CSV table of C-alpha atoms in Angstrom, one decimal:
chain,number,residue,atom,x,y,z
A,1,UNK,CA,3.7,-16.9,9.9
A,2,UNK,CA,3.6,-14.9,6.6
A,3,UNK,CA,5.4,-18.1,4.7
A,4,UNK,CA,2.6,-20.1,5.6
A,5,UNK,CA,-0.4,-18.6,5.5
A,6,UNK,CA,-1.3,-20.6,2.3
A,7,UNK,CA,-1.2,-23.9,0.5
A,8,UNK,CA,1.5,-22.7,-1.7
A,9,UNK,CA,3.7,-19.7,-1.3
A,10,UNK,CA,3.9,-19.5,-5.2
A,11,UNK,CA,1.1,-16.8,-4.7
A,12,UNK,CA,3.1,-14.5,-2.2
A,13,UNK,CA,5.9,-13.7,-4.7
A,14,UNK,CA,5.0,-14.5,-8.6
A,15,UNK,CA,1.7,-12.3,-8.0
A,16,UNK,CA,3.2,-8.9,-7.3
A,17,UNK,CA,6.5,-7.4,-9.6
A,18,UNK,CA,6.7,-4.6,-7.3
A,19,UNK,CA,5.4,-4.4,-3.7
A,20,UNK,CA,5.1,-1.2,-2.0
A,21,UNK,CA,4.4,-1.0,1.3
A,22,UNK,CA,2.6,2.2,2.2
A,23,UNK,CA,3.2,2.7,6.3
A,24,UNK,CA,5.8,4.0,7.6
A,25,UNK,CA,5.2,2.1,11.1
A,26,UNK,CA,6.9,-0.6,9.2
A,27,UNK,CA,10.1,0.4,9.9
A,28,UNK,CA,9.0,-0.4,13.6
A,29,UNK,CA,7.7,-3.8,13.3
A,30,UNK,CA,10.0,-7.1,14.2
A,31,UNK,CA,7.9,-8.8,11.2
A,32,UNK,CA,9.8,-6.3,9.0
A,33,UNK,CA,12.4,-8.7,9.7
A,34,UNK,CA,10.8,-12.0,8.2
A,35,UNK,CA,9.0,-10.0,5.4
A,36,UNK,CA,12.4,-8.7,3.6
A,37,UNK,CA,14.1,-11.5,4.2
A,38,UNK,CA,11.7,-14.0,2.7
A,39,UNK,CA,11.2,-11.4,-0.5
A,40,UNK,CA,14.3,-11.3,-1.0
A,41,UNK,CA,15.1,-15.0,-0.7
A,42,UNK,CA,12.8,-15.6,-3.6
A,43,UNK,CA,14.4,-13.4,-5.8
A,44,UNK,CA,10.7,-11.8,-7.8
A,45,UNK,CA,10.3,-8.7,-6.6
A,46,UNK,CA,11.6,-6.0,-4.9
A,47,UNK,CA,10.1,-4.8,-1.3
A,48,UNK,CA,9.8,-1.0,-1.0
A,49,UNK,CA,8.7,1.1,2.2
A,50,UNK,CA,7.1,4.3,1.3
A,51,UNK,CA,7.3,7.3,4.3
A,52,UNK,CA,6.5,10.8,4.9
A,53,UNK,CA,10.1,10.7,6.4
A,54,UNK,CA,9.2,11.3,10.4
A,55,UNK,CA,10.3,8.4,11.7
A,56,UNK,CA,14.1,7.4,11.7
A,57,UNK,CA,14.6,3.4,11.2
A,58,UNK,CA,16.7,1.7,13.4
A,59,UNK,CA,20.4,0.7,12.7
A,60,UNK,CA,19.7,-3.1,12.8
A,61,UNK,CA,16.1,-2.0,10.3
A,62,UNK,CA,18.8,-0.6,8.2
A,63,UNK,CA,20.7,-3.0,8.3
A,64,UNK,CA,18.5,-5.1,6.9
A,65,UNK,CA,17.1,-2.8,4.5
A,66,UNK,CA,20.8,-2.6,3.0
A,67,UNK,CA,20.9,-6.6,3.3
A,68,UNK,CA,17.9,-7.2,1.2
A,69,UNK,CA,17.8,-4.1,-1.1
A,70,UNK,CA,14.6,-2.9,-0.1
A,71,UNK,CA,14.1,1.0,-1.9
A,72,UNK,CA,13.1,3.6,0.5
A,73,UNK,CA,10.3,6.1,-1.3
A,74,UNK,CA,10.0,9.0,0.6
A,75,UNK,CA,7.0,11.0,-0.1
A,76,UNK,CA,8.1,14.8,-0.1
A,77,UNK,CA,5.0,17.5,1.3
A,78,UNK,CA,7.3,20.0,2.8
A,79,UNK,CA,5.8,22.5,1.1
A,80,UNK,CA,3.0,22.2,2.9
A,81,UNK,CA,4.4,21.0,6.3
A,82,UNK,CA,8.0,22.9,6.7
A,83,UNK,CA,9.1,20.5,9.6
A,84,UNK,CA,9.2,17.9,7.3
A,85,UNK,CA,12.5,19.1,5.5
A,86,UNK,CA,14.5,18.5,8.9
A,87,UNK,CA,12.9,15.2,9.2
A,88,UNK,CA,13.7,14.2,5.3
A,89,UNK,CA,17.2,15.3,5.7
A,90,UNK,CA,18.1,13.4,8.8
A,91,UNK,CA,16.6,10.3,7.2
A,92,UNK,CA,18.3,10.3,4.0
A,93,UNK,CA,21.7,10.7,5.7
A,94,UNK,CA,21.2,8.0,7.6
A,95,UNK,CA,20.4,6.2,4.2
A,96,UNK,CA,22.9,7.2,2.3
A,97,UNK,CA,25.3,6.0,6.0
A,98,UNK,CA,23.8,2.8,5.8
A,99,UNK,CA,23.8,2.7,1.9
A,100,UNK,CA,20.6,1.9,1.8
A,101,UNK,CA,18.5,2.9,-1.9
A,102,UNK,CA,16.1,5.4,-1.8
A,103,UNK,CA,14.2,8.1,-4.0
A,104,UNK,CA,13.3,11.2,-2.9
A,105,UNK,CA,9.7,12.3,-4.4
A,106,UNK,CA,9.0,15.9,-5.7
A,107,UNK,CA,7.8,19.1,-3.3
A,108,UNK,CA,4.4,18.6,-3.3
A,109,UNK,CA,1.5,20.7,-0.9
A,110,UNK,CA,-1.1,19.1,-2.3
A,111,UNK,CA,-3.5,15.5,-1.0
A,112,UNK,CA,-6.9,14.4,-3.2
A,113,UNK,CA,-9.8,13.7,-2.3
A,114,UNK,CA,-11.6,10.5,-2.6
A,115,UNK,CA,-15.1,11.5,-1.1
A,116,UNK,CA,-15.7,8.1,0.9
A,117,UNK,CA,-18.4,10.1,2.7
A,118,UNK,CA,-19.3,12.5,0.6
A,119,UNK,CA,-20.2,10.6,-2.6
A,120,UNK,CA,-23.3,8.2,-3.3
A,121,UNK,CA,-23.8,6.6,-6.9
A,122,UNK,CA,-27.2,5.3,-5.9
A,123,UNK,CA,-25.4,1.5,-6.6
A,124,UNK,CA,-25.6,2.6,-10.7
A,125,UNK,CA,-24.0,-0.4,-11.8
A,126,UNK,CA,-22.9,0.9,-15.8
A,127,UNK,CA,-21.7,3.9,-13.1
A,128,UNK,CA,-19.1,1.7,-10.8
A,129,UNK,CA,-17.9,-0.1,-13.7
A,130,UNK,CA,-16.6,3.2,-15.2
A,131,UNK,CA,-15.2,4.4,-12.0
A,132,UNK,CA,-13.6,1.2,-11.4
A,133,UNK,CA,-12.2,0.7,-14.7
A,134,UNK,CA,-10.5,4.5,-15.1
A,135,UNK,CA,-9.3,4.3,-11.8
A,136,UNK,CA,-7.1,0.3,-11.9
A,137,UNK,CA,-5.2,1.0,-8.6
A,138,UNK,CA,-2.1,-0.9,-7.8
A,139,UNK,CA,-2.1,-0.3,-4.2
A,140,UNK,CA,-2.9,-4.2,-3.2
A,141,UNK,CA,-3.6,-5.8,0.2
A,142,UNK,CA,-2.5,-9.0,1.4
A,143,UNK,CA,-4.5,-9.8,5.1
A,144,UNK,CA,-3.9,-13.6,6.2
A,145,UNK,CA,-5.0,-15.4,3.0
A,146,UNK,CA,-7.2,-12.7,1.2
A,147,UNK,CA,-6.1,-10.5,-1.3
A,148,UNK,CA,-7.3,-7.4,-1.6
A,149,UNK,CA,-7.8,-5.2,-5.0
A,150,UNK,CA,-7.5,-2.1,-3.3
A,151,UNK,CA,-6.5,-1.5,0.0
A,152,UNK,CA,-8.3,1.8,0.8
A,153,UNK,CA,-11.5,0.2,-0.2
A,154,UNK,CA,-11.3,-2.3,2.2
A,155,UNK,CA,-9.6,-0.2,4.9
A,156,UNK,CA,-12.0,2.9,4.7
A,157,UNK,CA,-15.2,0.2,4.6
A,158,UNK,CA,-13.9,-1.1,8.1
A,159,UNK,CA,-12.4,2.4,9.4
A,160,UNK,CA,-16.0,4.1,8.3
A,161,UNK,CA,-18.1,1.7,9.4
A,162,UNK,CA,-19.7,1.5,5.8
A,163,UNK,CA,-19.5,-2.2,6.4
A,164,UNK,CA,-19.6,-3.2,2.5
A,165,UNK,CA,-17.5,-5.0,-0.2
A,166,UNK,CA,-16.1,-8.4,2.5
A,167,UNK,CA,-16.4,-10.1,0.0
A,168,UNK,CA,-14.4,-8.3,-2.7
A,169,UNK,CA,-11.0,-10.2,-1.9
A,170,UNK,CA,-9.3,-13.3,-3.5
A,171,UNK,CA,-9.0,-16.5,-1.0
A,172,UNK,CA,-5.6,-17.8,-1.9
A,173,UNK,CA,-6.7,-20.5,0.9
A,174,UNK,CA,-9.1,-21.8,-2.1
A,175,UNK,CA,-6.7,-22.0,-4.6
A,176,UNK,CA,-3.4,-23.8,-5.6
A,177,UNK,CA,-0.7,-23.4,-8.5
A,178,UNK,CA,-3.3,-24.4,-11.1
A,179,UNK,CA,-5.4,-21.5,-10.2
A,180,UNK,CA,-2.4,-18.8,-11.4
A,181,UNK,CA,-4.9,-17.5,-14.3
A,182,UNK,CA,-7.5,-16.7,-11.5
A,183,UNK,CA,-4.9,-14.6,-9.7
A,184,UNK,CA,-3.4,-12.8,-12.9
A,185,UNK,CA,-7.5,-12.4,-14.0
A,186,UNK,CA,-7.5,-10.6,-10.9
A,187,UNK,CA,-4.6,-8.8,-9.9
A,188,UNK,CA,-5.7,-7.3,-14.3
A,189,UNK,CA,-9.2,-6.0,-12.5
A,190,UNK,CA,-11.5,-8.8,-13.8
A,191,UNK,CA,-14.5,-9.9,-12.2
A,192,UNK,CA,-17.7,-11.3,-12.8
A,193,UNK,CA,-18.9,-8.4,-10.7
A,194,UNK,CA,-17.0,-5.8,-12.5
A,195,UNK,CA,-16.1,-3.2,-9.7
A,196,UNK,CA,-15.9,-2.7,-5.8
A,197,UNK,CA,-18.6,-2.2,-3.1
A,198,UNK,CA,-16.4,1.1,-2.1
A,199,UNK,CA,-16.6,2.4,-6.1
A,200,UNK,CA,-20.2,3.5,-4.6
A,201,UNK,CA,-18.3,6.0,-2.5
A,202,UNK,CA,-14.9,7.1,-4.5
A,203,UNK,CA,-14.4,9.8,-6.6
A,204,UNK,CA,-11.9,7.0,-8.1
A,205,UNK,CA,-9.2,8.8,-10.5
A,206,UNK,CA,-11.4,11.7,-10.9
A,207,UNK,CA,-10.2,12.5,-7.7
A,208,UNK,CA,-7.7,14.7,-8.8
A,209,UNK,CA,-9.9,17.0,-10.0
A,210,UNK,CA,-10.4,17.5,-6.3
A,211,UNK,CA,-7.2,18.6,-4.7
A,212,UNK,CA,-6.9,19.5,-0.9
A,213,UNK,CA,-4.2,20.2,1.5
A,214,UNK,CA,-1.8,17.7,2.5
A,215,UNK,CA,-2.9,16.9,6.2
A,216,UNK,CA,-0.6,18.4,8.9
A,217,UNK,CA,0.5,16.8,12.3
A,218,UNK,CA,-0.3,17.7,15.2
A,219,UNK,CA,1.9,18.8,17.5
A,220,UNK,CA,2.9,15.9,20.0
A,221,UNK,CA,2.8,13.0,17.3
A,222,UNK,CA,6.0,10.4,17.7
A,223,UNK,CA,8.5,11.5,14.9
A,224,UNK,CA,7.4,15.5,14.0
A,225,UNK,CA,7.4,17.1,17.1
A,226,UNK,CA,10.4,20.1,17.1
């Protein structure tokens, strides 16, 4: 139950002004349900869904999304898969039916690469601090109680098997109203430690500098097939 999962469910909306939820499989979950609603209800923040634009929500998701004001970013690399276009322009007219908000991003072709796999700091801690501190990304993760700094570092640790940084996470389970300086301390990027495990293996910001193509679907995936 995502309203209870702590002692106080001060944490779940005074933490984050804006949370954007980056999967577009949202749209397909019954939880979608409870999570807007409950956002909306406490009246902080504003829940956005951001989606390549292949799948096409449901009427009653839409519904919903019109209900609780939840902003639709779509992320916009038709220039570098075509299909896509179709796809974008069947969902935003059913937006704009359901009068639901949304933002259209710009034509892009264009991914970055992180290295993950490819880079090794040798665990230079002076190193990770810089990386972590020019890199401050707001792409949060809330799993049952912990909070996560950045969600690709935890993600790609357990989808990579690099099996580091478990314990780079807040325990809201640990703390209560009285603690809100511990959480702001945090959600700012301070630590005693002063980075993440995953820093050891991320380009970080610098990843820019290393541009690739945005990743095309194969033929047969849910939502993109012609």
């Amino acid at each position: 139950n995502f309203k209870n999962r702590t002692k106080n469910r001060y944490f779940y909306h005074k933490i984050l002004l804006l949370w954007r939820r980056i999967s577009i499989y949202l749209f397909l979950f019954y939880t979608f349900q409870k999570l807007s609603g409950f956002i909306y209800l406490r009246n902080s923040f504003r829940f956005c869904v951001t989606t390549n634009g292949t799948i096409i929500p449901s009427e009653d998701v839409l519904g919903l999304c019109n209900k609780y004001d939840v902003l639709i970013r779509i992320s916009n690399y038709s220039l570098a898969v075509q299909r896509l276009d179709e796809k974008q322009k069947q969902l935003i007219s059913r937006l704009e039916e359901m009068q639901v908000p949304y933002v259209l991003g710009d034509r892009e072709w264009k991914w970055v690469d992180y290295g993950f796999k490819s880079v090794d700091r040798k665990w230079e801690e002076s190193e990770l601090i810089e990386v972590f501190d020019k890199c401050k990304t707001l792409c949060r993760e809330i799993r049952g109680s912990k909070y996560y700094y950045c969600v690709m570092a935890r993600s790609v640790s357990e989808n990579l098997k690099f099996d580091i940084g478990k314990e780079d996470y807040l325990d809201f389970k640990d703390l209560d109203e009285s603690d809100k300086k511990i959480i702001l301390e945090f959600q700012l990027g301070y630590s005693d430690k002063g980075y993440l495990d995953m820093c050891n293996h991320c380009n970080g910001a610098e990843a820019v500098k290393y541009p690739i193509p945005a990743a095309e679907q194969m033929d047969g995936i849910p939502g993109i097939k012609e």
